[in-house]
Coordinates of C-alpha atoms and ligand atoms in Angstrom, one line a residue:
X1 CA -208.5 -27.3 -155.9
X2 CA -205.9 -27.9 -158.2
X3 CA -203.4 -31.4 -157.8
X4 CA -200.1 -30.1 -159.0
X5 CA -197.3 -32.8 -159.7
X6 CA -193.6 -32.7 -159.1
X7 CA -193.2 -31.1 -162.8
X8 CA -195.3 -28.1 -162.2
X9 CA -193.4 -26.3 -159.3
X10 CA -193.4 -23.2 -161.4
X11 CA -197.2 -23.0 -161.7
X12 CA -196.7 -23.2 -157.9
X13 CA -194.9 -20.8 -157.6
X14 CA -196.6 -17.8 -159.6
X15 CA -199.9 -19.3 -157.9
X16 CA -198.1 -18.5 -154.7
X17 CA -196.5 -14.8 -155.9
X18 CA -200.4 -13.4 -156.8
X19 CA -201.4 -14.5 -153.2
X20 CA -202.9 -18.0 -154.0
X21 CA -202.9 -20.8 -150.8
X22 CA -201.2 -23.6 -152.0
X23 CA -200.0 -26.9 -149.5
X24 CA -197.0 -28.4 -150.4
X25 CA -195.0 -31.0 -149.2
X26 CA -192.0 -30.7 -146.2
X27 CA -189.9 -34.0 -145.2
X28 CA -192.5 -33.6 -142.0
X29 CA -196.2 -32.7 -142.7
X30 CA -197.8 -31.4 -145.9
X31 CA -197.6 -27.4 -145.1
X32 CA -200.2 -24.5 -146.2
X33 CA -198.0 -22.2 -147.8
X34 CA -199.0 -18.5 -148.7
X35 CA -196.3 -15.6 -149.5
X36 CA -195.5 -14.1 -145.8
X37 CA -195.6 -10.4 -147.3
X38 CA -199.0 -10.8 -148.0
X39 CA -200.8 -10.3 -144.9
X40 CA -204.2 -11.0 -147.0
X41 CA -202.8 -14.3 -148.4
X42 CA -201.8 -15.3 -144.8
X43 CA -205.5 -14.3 -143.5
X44 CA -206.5 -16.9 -145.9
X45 CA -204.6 -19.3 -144.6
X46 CA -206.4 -18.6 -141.5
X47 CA -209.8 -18.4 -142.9
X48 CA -208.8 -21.9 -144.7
X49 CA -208.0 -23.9 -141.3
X50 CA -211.0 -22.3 -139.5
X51 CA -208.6 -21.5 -136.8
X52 CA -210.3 -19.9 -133.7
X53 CA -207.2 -18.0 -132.8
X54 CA -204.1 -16.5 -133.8
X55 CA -201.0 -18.2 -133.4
X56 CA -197.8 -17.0 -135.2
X57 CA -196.9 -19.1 -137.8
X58 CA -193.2 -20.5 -139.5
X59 CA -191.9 -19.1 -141.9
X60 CA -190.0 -21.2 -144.5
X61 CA -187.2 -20.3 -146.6
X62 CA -184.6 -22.3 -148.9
X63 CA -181.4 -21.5 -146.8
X64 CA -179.8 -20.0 -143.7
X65 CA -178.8 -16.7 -145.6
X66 CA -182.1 -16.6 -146.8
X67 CA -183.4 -16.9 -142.8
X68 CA -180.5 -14.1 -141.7
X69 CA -182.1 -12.1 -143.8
X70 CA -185.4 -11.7 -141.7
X71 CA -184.1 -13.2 -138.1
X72 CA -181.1 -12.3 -136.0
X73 CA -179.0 -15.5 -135.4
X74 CA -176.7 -15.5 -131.9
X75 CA -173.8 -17.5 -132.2
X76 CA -175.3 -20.6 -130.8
X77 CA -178.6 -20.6 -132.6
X78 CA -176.7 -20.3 -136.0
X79 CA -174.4 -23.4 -135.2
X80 CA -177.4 -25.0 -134.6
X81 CA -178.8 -23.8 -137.8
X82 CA -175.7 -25.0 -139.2
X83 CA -176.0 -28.3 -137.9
X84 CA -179.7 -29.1 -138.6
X85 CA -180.9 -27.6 -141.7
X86 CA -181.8 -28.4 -143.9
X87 CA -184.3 -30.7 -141.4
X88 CA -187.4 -31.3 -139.5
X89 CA -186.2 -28.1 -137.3
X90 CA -187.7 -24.5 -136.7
X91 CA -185.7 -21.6 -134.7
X92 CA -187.3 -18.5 -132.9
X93 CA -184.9 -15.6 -133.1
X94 CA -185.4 -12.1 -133.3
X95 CA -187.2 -10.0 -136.0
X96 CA -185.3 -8.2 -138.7
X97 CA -187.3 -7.8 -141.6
X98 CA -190.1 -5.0 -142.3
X99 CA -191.4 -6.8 -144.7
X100 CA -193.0 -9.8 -143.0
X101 CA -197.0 -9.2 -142.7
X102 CA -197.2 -8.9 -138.9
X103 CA -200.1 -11.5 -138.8
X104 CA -197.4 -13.8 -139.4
X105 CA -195.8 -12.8 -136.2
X106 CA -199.3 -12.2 -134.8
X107 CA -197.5 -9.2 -133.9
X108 CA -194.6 -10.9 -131.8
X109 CA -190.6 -9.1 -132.4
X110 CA -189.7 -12.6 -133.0
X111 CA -190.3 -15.2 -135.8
X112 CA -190.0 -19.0 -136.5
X113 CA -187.8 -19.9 -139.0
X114 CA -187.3 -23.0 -140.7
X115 CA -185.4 -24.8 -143.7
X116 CA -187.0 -27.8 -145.1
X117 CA -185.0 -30.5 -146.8
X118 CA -187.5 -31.8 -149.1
X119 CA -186.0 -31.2 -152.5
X120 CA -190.2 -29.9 -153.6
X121 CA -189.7 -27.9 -151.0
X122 CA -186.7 -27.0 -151.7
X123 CA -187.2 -26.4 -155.2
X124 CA -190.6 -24.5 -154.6
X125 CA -188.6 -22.0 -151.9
X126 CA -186.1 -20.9 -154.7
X127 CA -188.5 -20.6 -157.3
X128 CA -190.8 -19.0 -155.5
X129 CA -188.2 -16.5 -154.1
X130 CA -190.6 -15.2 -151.1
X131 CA -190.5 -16.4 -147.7
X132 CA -193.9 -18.6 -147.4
X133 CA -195.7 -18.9 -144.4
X134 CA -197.1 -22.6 -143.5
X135 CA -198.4 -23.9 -141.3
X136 CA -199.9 -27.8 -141.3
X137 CA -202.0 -27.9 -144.3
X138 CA -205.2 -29.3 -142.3
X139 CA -208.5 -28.4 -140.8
X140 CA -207.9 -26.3 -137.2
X141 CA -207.9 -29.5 -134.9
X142 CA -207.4 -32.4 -137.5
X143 CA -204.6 -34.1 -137.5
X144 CA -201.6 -32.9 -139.5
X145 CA -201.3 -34.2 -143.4
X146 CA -198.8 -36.3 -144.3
X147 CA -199.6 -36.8 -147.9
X148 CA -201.1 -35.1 -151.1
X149 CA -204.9 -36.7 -150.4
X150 CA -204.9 -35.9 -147.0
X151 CA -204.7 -32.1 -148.0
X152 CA -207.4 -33.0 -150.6
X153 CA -209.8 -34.7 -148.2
X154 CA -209.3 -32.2 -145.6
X155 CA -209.0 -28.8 -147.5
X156 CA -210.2 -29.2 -150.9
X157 CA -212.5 -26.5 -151.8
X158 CA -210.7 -24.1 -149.2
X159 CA -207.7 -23.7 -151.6
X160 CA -205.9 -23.2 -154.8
X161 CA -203.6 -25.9 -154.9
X162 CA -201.8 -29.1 -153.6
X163 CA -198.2 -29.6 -154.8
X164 CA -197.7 -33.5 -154.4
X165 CA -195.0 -34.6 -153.3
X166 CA -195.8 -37.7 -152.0
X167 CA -195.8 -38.9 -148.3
X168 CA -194.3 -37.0 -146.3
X169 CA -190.1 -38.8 -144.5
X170 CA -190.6 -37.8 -140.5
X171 CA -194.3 -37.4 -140.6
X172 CA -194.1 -35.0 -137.5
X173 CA -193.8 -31.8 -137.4
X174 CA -190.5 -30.0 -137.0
X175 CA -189.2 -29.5 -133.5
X176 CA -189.1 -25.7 -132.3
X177 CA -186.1 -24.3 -130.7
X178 CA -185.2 -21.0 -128.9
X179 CA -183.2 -18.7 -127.4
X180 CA -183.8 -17.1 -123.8
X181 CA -182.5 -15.4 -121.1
X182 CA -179.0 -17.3 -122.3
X183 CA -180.6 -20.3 -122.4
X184 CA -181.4 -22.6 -125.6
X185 CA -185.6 -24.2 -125.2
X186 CA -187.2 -26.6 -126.8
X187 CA -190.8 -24.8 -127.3
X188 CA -192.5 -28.2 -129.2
X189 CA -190.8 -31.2 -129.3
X190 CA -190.9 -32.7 -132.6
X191 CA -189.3 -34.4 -135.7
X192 CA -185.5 -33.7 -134.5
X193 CA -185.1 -35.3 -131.5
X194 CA -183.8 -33.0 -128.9
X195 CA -180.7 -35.1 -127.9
X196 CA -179.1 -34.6 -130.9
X197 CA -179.4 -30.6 -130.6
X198 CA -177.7 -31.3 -127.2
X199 CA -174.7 -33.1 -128.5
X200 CA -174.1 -30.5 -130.6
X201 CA -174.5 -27.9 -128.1
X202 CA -172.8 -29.9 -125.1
X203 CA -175.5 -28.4 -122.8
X204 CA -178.7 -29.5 -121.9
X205 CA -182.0 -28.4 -123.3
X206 CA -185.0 -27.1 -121.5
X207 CA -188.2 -29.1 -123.2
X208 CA -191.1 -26.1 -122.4
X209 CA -193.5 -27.4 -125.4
X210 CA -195.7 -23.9 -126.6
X211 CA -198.3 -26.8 -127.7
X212 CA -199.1 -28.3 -124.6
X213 CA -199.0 -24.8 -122.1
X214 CA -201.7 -23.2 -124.4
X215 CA -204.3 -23.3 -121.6
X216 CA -204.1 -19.7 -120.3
X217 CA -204.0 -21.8 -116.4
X218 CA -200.7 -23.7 -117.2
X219 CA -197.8 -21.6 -115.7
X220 CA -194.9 -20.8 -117.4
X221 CA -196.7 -20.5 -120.6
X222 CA -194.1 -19.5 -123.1
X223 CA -195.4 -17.8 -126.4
X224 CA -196.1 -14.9 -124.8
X225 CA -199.1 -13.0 -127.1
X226 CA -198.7 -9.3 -128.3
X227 CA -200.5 -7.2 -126.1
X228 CA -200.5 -3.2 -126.5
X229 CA -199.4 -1.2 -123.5
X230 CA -202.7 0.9 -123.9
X231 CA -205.8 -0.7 -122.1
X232 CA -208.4 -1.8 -124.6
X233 CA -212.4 -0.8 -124.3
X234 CA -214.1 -3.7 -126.7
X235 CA -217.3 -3.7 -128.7
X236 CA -217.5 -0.1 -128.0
X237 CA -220.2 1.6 -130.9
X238 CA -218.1 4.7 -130.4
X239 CA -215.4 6.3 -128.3
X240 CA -215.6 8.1 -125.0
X241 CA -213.6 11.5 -125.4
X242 CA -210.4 10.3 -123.6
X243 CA -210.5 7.4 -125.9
X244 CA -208.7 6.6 -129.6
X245 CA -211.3 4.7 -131.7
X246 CA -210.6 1.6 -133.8
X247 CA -213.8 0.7 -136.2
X248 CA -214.9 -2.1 -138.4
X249 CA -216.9 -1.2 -141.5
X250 CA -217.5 2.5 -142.7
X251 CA -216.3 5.0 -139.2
X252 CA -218.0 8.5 -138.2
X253 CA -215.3 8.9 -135.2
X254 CA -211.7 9.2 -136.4
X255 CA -209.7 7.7 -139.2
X256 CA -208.9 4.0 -137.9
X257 CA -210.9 1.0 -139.6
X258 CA -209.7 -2.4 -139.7
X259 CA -211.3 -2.7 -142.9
X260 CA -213.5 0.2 -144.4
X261 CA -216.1 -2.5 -146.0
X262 CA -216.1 -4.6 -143.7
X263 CA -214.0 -7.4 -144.6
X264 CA -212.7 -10.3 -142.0
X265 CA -210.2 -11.1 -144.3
X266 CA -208.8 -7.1 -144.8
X267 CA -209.4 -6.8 -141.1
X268 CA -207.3 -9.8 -139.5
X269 CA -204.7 -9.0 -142.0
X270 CA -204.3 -5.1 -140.4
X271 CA -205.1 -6.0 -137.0
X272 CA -201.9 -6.4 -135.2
X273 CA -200.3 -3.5 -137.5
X274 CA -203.6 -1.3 -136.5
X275 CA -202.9 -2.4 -132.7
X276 CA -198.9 -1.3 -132.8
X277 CA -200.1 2.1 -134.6
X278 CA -202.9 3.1 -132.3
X279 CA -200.8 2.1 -129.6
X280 CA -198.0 4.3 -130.4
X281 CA -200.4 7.0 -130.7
X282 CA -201.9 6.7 -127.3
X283 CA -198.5 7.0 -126.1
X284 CA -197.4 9.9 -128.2
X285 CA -200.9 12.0 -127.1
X286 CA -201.0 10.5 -123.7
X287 CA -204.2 9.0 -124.4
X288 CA -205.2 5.9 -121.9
X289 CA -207.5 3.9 -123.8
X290 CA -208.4 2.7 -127.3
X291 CA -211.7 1.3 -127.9
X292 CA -212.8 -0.7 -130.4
X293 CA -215.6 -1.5 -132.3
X294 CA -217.8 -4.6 -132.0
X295 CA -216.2 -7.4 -135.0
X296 CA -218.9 -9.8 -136.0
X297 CA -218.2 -13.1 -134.0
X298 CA -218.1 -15.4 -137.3
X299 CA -215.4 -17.0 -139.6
X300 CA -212.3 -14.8 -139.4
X301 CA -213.9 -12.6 -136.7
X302 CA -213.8 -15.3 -134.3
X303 CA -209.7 -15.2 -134.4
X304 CA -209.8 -11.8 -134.0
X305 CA -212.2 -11.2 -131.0
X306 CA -210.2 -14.2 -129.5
X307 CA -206.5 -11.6 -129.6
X308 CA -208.7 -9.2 -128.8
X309 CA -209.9 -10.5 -125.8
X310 CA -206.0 -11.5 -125.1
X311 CA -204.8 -8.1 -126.1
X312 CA -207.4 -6.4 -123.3
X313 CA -206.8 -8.9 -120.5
X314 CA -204.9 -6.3 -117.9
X315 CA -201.2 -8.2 -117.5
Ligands
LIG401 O1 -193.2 -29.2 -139.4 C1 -193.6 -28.1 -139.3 O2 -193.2 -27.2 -138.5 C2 -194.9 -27.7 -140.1 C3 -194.4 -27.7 -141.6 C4 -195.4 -27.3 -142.5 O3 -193.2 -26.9 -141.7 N1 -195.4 -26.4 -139.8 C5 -196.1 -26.3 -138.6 O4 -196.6 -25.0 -138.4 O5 -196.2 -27.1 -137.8 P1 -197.7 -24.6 -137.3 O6 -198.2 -23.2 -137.7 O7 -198.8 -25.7 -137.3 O8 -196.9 -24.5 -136.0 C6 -196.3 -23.3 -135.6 C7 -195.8 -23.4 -134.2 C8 -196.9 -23.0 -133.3 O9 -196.9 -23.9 -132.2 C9 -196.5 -21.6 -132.8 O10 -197.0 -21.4 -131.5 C10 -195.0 -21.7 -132.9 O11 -194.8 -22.5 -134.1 N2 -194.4 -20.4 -133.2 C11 -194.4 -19.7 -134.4 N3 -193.8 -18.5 -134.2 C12 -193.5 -18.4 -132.9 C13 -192.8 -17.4 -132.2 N4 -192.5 -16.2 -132.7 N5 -192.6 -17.6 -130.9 C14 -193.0 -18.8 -130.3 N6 -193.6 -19.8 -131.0 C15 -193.8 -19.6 -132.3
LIG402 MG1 -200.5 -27.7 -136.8

């Protein structure tokens, strides 16, 4: 991988715009950044960590009427947007944008947002002109990268680039905030301490941290996963006649492959958009199940047999 230095955000940034993986520096943790229209760049970024699962990721842009643009801000949430950003802060709000690959989302209507003040960052975000997708720039399970040769040590190989930036200001990552049900939550506590959030709220803050209910046994867990409203048949070698088909590789029963040569990368990048469609169908046609075909249980396949699994678990 390539060490990029403080003069060579441009190169960054064209890396970035032909679907490159390149981690760059925030104020809290070095960030794997990949353009968040590309849903094959972000399955990268997946294939990169060697994450097992899943999990929607933040979305970074250089100001708040660059986030307004894909998120729908209430009152509150954009005073404290107002307030806290640039900073270690990301908000969950409501989906706007079309544009955003939905493996970004992992197929959620909502999507994290957040405004770094790191003026690489910063810089990078307006060159760039894309939202970027980034999460922390390390191996799935390592701990999170606070400078340019922790990315190396950890990554190198696995991507195209590290911007360096130095280390990192907060050196933990950004504190998640929320809307629901009227109320504002604190889904991972983080670098903005949540006290400050409250005084400029004047109401207190429910701390339910995403991070730490990830055990499916923990109640109250909070990043709710998409699920389809159709029931799913898995590692099905064809369909049954009341059944839509979903296939992997080359498909004798219908038009529907997640990738038609058999490509984890292709397929995790369609999934959740192959999900909502199928879905709709079964709906449309009256149709009670969609089976799908067996995905080999190896590098990106393992992330998408885990949703999978999530997305047939009966609610
Ligand atoms: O400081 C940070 O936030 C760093 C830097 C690079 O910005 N990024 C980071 O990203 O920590 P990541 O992907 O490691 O963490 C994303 C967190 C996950 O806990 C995920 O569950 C939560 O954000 N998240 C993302 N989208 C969400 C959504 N729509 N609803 C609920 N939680 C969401
Ligand atoms: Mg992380």
């Amino acid at each position: 991988m390539e060490i990029l230095s403080s003069d060579q955000v441009s190169r960054a940034a064209k890396m970035l715009q032909t679907g490159e993986l390149i981690a760059f520096p925030t104020e809290t943790v070095y960030g794997l950044g990949a353009s968040a229209y590309d849903g094959t760049a972000v399955a990268k970024i997946y294939a990169a960590k060697g994450r097992p699962s899943f999990n929607p990721l933040i979305v970074h842009i250089p100001t708040l009427s660059a986030a307004r643009d894909l998120g729908s801000f209430s009152d509150r949430m954009a005073r404290i947007a107002e307030a806290f950003w640039p900073g270690p802060l990301s908000l969950v709000v409501p989906l706007r944008s079309q544009q955003i690959s939905s493996l970004v989302t992992a197929g959620l209507n909502t999507i994290a947002l957040r405004v770094p003040a790191q003026p690489l960052a910063q810089a990078l975000l307006r060159e760039v002109d894309i939202p970027l997708a980034a999460p922390s720039a390390n191996i799935s399970g390592r701990l999170s990268p606070t400078r340019a040769e922790h990315v190396v040590d950890g990554l190198d190989g696995r991507i195209d680039a590290v911007l360096d930036g130095g280390p990192c200001r907060v050196g933990l990552e950004s504190t998640i905030v929320t809307e629901h049900d009227g109320n504002i939550l604190c889904l991972r506590v983080g670098g903005l301490p949540i006290h400050e959030i409250e005084r400029v709220l004047g109401t207190e803050i429910t701390v339910a941290d995403s991070d730490t209910s990830n055990t499916p046994t923990s109640p109250g867990q909070l990043l709710s996963h998409y699920a389809p409203q159709t029931e799913l048949r898995l590692n099905a070698q064809e369909p049954d006649e009341d059944e839509l088909f979903l296939g992997f590789g080359e498909v004798d029963h219908g038009p529907h492959t997640l990738s038609g040569s058999g490509n984890l990368i292709e397929a995790a990048s369609r999934l959740f958009d192959a999900l909502h469609e199928l879905d709709a169908m079964a709906e449309d046609t009256g149709i009670a199940r969609i089976a799908v075909a067996p995905i080999p249980d190896h590098g990106l396949g393992l992330a998408i047999n885990d949703r999978l699994r999530r997305a047939a678990r009966p609610v």
